[in-house]
PDB file of C-alpha atoms in Angstrom:
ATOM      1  CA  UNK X1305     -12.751  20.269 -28.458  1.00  0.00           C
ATOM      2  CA  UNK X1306      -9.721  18.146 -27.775  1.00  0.00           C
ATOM      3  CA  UNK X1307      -9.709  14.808 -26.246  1.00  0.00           C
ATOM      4  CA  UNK X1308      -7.494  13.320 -23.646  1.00  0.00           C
ATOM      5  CA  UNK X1309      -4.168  13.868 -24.642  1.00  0.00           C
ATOM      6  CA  UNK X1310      -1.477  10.716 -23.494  1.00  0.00           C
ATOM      7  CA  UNK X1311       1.937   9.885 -23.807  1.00  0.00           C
ATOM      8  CA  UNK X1312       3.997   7.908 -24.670  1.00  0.00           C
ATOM      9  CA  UNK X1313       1.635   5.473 -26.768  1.00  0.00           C
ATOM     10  CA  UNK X1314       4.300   3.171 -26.584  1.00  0.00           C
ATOM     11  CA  UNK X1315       6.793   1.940 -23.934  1.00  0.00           C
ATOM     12  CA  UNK X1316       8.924  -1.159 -23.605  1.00  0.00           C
ATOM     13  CA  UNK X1317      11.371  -1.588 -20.485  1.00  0.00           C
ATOM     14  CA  UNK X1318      12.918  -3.959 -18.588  1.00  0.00           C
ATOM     15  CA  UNK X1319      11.823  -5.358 -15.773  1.00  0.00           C
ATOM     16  CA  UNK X1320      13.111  -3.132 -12.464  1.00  0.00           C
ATOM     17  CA  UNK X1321      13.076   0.089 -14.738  1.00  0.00           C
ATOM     18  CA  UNK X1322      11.154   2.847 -14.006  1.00  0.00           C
ATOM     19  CA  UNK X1323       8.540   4.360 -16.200  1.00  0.00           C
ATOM     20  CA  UNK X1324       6.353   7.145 -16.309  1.00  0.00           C
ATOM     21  CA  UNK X1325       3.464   8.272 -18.259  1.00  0.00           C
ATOM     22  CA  UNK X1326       1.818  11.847 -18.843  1.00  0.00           C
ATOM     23  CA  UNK X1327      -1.820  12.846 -19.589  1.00  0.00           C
ATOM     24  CA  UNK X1328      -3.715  16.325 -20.221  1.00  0.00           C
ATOM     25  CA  UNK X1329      -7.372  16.036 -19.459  1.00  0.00           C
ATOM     26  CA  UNK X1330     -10.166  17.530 -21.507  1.00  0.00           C
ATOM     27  CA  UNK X1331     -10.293  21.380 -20.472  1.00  0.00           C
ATOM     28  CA  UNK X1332     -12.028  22.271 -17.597  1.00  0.00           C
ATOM     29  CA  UNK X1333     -12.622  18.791 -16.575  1.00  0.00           C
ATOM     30  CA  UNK X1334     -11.626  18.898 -12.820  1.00  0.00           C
ATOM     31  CA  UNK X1335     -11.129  15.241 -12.678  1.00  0.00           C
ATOM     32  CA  UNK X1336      -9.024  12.801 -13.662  1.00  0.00           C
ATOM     33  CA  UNK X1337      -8.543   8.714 -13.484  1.00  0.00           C
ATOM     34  CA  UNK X1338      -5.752   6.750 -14.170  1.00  0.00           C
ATOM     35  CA  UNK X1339      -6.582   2.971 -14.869  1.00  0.00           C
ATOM     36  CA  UNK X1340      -4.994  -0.191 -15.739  1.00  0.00           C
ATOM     37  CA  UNK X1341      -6.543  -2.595 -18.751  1.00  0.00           C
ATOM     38  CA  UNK X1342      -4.256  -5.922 -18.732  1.00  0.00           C
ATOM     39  CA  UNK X1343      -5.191  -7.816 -22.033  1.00  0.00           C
ATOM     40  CA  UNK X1344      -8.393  -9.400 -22.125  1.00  0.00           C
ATOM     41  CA  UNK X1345      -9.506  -7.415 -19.242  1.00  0.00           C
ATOM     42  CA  UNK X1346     -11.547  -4.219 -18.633  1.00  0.00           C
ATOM     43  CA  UNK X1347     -10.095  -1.447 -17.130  1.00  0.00           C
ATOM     44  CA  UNK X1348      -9.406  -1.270 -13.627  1.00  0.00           C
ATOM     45  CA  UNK X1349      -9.053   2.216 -11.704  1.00  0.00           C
ATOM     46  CA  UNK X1350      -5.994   2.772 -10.013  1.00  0.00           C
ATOM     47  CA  UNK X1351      -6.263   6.686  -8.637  1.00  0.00           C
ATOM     48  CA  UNK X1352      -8.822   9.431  -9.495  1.00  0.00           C
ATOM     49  CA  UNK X1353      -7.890  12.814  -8.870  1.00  0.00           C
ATOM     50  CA  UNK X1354      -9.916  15.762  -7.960  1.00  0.00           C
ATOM     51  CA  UNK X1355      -8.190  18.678  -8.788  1.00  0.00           C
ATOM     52  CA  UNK X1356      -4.380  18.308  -7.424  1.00  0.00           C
ATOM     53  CA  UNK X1357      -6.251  16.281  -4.436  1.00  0.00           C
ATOM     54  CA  UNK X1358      -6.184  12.293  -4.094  1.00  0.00           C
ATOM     55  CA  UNK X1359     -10.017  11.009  -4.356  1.00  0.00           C
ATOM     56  CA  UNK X1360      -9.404   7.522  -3.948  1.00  0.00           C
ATOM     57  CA  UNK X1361      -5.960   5.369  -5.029  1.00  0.00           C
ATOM     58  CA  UNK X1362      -7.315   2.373  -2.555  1.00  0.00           C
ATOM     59  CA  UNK X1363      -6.469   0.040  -5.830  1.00  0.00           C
ATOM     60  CA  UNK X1364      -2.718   1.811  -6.257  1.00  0.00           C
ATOM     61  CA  UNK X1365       0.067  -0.039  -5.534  1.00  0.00           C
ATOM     62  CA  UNK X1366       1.671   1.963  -3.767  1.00  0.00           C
ATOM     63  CA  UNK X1367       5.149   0.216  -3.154  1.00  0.00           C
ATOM     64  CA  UNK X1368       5.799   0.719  -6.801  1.00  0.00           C
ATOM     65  CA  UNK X1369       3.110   3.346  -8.110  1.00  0.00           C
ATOM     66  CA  UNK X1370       2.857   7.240  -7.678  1.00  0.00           C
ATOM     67  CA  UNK X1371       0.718   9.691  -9.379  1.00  0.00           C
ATOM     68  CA  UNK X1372       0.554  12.970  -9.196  1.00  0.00           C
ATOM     69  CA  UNK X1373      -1.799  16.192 -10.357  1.00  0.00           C
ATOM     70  CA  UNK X1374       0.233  19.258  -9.005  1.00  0.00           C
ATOM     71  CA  UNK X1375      -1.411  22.167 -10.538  1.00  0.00           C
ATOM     72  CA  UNK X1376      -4.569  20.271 -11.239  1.00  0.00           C
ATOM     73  CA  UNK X1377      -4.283  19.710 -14.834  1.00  0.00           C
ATOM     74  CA  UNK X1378      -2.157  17.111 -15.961  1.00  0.00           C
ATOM     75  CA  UNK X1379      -1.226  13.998 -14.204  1.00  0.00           C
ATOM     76  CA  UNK X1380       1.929  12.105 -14.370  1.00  0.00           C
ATOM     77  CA  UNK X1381       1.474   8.347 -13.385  1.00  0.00           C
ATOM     78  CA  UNK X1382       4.944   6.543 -12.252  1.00  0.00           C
ATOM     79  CA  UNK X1383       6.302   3.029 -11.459  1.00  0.00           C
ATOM     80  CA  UNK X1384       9.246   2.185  -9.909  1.00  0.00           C
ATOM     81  CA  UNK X1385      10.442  -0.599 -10.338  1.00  0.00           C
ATOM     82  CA  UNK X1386       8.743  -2.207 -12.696  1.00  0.00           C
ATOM     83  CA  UNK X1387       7.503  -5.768 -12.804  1.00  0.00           C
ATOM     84  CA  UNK X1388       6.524  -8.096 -15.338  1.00  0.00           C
ATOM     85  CA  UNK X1389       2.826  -8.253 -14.148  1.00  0.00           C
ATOM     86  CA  UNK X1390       2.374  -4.395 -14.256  1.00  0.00           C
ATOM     87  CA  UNK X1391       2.573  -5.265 -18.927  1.00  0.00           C
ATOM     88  CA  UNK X1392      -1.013  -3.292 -19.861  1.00  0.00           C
ATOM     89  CA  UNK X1393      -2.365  -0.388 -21.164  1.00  0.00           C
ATOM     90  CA  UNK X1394      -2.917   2.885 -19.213  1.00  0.00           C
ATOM     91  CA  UNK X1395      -5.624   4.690 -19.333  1.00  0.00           C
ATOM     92  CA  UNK X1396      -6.506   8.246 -18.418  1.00  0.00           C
ATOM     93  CA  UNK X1397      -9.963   9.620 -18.515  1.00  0.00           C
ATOM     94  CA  UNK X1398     -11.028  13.001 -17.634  1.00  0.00           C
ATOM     95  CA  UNK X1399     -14.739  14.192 -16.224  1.00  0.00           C
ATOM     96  CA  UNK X1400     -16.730  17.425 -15.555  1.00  0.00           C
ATOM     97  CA  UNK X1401     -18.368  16.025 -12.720  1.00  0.00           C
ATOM     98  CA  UNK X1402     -16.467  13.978  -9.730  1.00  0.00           C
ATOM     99  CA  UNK X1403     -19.230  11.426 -10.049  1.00  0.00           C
ATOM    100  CA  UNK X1404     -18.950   7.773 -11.335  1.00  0.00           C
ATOM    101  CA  UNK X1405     -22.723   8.228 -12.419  1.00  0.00           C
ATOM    102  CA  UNK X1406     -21.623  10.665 -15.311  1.00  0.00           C
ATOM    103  CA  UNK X1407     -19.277   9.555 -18.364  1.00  0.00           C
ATOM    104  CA  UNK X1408     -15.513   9.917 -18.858  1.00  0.00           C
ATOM    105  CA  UNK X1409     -13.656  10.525 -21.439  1.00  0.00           C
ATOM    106  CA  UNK X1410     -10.863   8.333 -22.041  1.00  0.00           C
ATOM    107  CA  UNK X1411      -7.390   8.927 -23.724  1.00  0.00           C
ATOM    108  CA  UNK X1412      -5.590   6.793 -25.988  1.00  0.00           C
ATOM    109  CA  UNK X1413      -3.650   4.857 -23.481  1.00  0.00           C
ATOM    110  CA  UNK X1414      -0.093   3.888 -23.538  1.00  0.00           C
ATOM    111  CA  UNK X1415       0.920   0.458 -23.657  1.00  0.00           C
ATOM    112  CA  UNK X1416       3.220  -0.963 -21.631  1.00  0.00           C
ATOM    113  CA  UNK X1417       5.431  -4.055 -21.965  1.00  0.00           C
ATOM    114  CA  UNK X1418       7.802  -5.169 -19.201  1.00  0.00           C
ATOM    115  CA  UNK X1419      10.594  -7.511 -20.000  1.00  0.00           C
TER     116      UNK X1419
ATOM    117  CA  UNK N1451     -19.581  -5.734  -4.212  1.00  0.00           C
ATOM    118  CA  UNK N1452     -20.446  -5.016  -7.606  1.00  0.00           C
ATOM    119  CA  UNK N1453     -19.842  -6.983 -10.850  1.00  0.00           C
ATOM    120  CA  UNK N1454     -19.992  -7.123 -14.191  1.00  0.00           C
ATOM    121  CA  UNK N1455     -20.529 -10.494 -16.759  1.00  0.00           C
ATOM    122  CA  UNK N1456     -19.403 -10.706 -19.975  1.00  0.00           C
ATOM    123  CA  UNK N1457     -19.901 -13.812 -21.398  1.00  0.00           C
ATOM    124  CA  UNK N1458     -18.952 -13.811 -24.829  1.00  0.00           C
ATOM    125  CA  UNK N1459     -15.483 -13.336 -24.869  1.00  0.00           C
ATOM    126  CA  UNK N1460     -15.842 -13.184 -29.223  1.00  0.00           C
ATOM    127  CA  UNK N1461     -18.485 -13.162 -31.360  1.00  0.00           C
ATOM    128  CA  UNK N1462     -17.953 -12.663 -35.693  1.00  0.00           C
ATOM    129  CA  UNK N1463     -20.617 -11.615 -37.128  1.00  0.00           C
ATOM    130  CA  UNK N1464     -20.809 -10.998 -41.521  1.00  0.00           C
ATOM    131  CA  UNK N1465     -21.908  -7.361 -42.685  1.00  0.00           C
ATOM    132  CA  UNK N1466     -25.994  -6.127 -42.490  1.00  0.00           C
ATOM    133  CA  UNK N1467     -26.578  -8.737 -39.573  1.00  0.00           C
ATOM    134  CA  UNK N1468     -27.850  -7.994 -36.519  1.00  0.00           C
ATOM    135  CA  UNK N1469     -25.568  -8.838 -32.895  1.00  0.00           C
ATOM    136  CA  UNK N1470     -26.606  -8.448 -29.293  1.00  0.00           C
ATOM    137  CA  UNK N1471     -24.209  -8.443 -26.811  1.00  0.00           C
ATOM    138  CA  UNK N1472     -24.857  -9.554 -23.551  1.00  0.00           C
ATOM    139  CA  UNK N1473     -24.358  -7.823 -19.982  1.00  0.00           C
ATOM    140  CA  UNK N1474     -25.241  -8.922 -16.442  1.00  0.00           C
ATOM    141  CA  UNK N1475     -24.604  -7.244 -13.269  1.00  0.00           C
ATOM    142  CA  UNK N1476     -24.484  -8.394  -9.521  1.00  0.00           C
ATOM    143  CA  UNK N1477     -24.955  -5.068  -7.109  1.00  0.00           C
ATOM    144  CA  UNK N1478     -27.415  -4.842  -3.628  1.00  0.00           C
ATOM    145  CA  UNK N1479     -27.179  -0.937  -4.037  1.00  0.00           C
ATOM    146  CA  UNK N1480     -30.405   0.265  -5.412  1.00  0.00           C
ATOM    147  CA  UNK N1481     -29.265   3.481  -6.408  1.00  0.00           C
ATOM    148  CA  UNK N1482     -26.729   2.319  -9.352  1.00  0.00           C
ATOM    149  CA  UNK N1483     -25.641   3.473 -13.315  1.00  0.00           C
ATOM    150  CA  UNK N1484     -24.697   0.983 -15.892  1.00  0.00           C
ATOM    151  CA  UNK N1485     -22.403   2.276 -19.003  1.00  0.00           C
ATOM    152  CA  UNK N1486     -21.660   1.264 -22.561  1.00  0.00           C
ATOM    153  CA  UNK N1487     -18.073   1.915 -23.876  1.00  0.00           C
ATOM    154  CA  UNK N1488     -16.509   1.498 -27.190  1.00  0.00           C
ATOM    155  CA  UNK N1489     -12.740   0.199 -27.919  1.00  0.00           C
ATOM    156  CA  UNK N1490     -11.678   0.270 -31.467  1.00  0.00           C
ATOM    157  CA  UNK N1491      -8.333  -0.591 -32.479  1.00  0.00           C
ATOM    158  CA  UNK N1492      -7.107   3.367 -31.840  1.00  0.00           C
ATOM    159  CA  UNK N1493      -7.365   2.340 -27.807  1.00  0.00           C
ATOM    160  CA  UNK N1494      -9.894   4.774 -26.318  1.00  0.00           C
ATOM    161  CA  UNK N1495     -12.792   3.922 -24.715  1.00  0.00           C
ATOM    162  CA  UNK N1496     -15.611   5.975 -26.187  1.00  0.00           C
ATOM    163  CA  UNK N1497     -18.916   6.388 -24.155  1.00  0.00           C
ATOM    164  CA  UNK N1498     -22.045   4.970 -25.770  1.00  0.00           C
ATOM    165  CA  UNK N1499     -24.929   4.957 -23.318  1.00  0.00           C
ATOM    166  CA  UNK N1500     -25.586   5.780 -19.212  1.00  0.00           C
ATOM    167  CA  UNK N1501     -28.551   4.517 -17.537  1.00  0.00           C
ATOM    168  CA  UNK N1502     -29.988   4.790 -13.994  1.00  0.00           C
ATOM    169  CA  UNK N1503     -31.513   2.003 -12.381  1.00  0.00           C
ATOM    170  CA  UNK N1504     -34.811   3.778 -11.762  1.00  0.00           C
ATOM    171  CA  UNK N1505     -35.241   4.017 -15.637  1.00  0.00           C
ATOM    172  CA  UNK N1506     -36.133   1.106 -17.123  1.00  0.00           C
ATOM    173  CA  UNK N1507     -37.324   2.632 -20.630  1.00  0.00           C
ATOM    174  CA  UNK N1508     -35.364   0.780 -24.062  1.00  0.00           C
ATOM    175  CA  UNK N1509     -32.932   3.513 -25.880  1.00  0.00           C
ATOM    176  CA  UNK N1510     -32.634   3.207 -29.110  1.00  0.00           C
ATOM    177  CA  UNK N1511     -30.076   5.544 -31.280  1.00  0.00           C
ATOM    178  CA  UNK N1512     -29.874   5.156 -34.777  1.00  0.00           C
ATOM    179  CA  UNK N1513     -28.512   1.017 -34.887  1.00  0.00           C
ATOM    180  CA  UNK N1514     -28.016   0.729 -31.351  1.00  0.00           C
ATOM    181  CA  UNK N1515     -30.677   0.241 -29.059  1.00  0.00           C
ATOM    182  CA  UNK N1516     -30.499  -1.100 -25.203  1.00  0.00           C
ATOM    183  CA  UNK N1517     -32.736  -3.442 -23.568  1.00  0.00           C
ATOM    184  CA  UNK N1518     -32.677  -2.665 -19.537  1.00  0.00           C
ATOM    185  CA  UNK N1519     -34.000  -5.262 -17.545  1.00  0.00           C
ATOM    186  CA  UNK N1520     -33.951  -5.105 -13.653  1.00  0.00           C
ATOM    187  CA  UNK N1521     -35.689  -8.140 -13.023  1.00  0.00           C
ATOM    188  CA  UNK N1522     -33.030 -10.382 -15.319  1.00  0.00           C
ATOM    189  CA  UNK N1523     -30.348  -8.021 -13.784  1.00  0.00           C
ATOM    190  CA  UNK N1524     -29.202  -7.522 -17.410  1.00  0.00           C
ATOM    191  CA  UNK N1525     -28.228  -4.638 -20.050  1.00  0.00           C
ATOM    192  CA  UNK N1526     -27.828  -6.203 -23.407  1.00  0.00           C
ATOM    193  CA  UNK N1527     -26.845  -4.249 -26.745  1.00  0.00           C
ATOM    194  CA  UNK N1528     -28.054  -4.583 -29.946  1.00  0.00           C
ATOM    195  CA  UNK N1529     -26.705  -3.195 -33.151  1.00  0.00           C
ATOM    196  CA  UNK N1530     -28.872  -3.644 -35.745  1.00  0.00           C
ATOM    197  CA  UNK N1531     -27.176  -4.264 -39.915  1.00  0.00           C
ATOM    198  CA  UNK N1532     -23.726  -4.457 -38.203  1.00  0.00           C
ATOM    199  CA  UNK N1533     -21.218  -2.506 -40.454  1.00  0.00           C
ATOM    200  CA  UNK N1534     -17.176  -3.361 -40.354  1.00  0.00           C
ATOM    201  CA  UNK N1535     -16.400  -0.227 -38.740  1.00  0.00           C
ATOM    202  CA  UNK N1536     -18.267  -1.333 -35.693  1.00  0.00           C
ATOM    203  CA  UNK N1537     -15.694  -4.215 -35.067  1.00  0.00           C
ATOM    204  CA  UNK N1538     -14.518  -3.107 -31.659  1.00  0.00           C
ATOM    205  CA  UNK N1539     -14.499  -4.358 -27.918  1.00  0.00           C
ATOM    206  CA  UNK N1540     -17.609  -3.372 -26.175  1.00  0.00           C
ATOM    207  CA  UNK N1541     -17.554  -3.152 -22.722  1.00  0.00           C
ATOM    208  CA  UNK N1542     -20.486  -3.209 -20.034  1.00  0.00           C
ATOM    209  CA  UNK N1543     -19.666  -1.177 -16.340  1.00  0.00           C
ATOM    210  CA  UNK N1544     -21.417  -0.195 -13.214  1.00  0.00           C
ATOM    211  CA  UNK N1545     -21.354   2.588 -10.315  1.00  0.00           C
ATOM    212  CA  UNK N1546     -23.006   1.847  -7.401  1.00  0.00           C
ATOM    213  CA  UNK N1547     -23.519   2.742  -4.043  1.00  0.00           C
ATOM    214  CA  UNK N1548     -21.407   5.032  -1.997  1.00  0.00           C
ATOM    215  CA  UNK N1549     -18.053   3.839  -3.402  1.00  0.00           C
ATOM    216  CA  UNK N1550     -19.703   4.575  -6.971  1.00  0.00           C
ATOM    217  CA  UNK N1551     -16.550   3.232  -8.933  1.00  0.00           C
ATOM    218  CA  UNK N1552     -16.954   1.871 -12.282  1.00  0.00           C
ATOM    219  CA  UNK N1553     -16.364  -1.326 -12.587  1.00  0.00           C
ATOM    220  CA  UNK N1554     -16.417  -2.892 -15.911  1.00  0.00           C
ATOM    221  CA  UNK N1555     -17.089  -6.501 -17.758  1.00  0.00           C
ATOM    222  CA  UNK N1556     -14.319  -8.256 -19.211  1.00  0.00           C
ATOM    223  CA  UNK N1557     -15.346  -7.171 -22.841  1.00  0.00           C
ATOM    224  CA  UNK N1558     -16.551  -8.651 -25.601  1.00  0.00           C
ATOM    225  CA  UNK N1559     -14.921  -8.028 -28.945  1.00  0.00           C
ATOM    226  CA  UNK N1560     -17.275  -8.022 -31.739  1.00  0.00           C
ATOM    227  CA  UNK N1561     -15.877  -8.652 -35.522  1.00  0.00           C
ATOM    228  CA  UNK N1562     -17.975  -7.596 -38.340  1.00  0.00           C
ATOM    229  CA  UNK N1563     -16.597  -9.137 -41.559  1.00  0.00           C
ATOM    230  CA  UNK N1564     -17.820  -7.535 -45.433  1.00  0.00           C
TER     231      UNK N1564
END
């Protein structure tokens, strides 16, 4: 079975840039998280998708963040502009049940420095 | 609100020893789960362990075994003859009440040396 698929692994832009990130869930896992790890820090959720619908993104900034899930598959995560602050991984995990009480499955990440 | 203590930031440990990491959590809910994840170098976070708080039984699984204590508010982790390829940040999280999301520990990264 494949994992979490993410991409880039890699990004490095300057600071006001925009960025965006993409992620393909396990199959048939309805839904989907998108978090934030700053170094030396766990990971902290920023949106969790059920479906295409918004669950919760109460920890999104949303003056600079977007995420989407249109056809309830994959999820594109977005920030424009950038800011220094916003240099971390992302993470995207994917579950079978919409339930914090089950595990997740968790991509690679992509890292992101801001210059 | 719900947290999560790490409080070894490091530890080293040399190969065939035995390491505990520690965990304590801070939640009023009485319904809540607490997690173990893996980080290796690679980046994802790979599930270890889930346990409820109304099951206070020790897991063991092959090395690893958890020790679940409600009263200490604690959920340590022990691998027993630590190899190199369990060098990794371990992470401790918990869901609780009717927000239920995971929150996790700052991490502690554990380096086995041969």
């Amino acid at each position: 079975e494949a994992g979490v698929a993410q991409s880039p692994r890699y990004k490095i832009i300057e600071k006001r840039q925009s960025v965006a990130f993409w992620c393909n869930p396990i199959s048939g896992h309805a839904t989907l998280y998108w978090y934030q790890q700053i170094l030396g820090q766990g990971p902290k959720l920023l949106i969790q998708f059920q479906n295409n619908g918004v669950v919760d993104d109460s920890q999104l900034p949303k003056d600079r963040f977007s995420a989407e899930r249109l056809k309830g598959v994959d999820s594109t995560l977005k920030i424009q502009p950038a800011k220094l602050e916003d240099s971390a991984v992302y993470l995207c995990a994917s579950s079978l049940v919409a339930s914090f009480s089950y595990e997740q499955y968790f991509g690679p990440g992509t890292r992101l420095t801001v210059t | 609100a719900q947290k999560v203590t790490q409080a070894q930031t490091e530890i080293s440990v040399v190969e065939k020893e035995d390491v505990t990491l520690d965990c304590v959590y801070e939640t009023r809910d009485t319904t809540y789960y607490l997690f173990w994840y893996k980080q290796p170098p690679s980046g994802e976070l790979v599930f270890l362990i889930r346990r409820n708080s109304f099951d206070e039984q020790n897991e063991i699984s092959g090395r690893y075994s958890w020790n679940f204590q409600k009263s200490t508010s604690s959920f340590n982790f022990t691998i027993t003859a630590s190899q190199v390829v369990d060098s990794a940040v371990y992470f401790c999280a918990l869901s609780a009440g009717a927000e239920g999301k995971l929150v996790f520990g700052a991490g502690t990264i554990l380096r086995v040396k041969s």
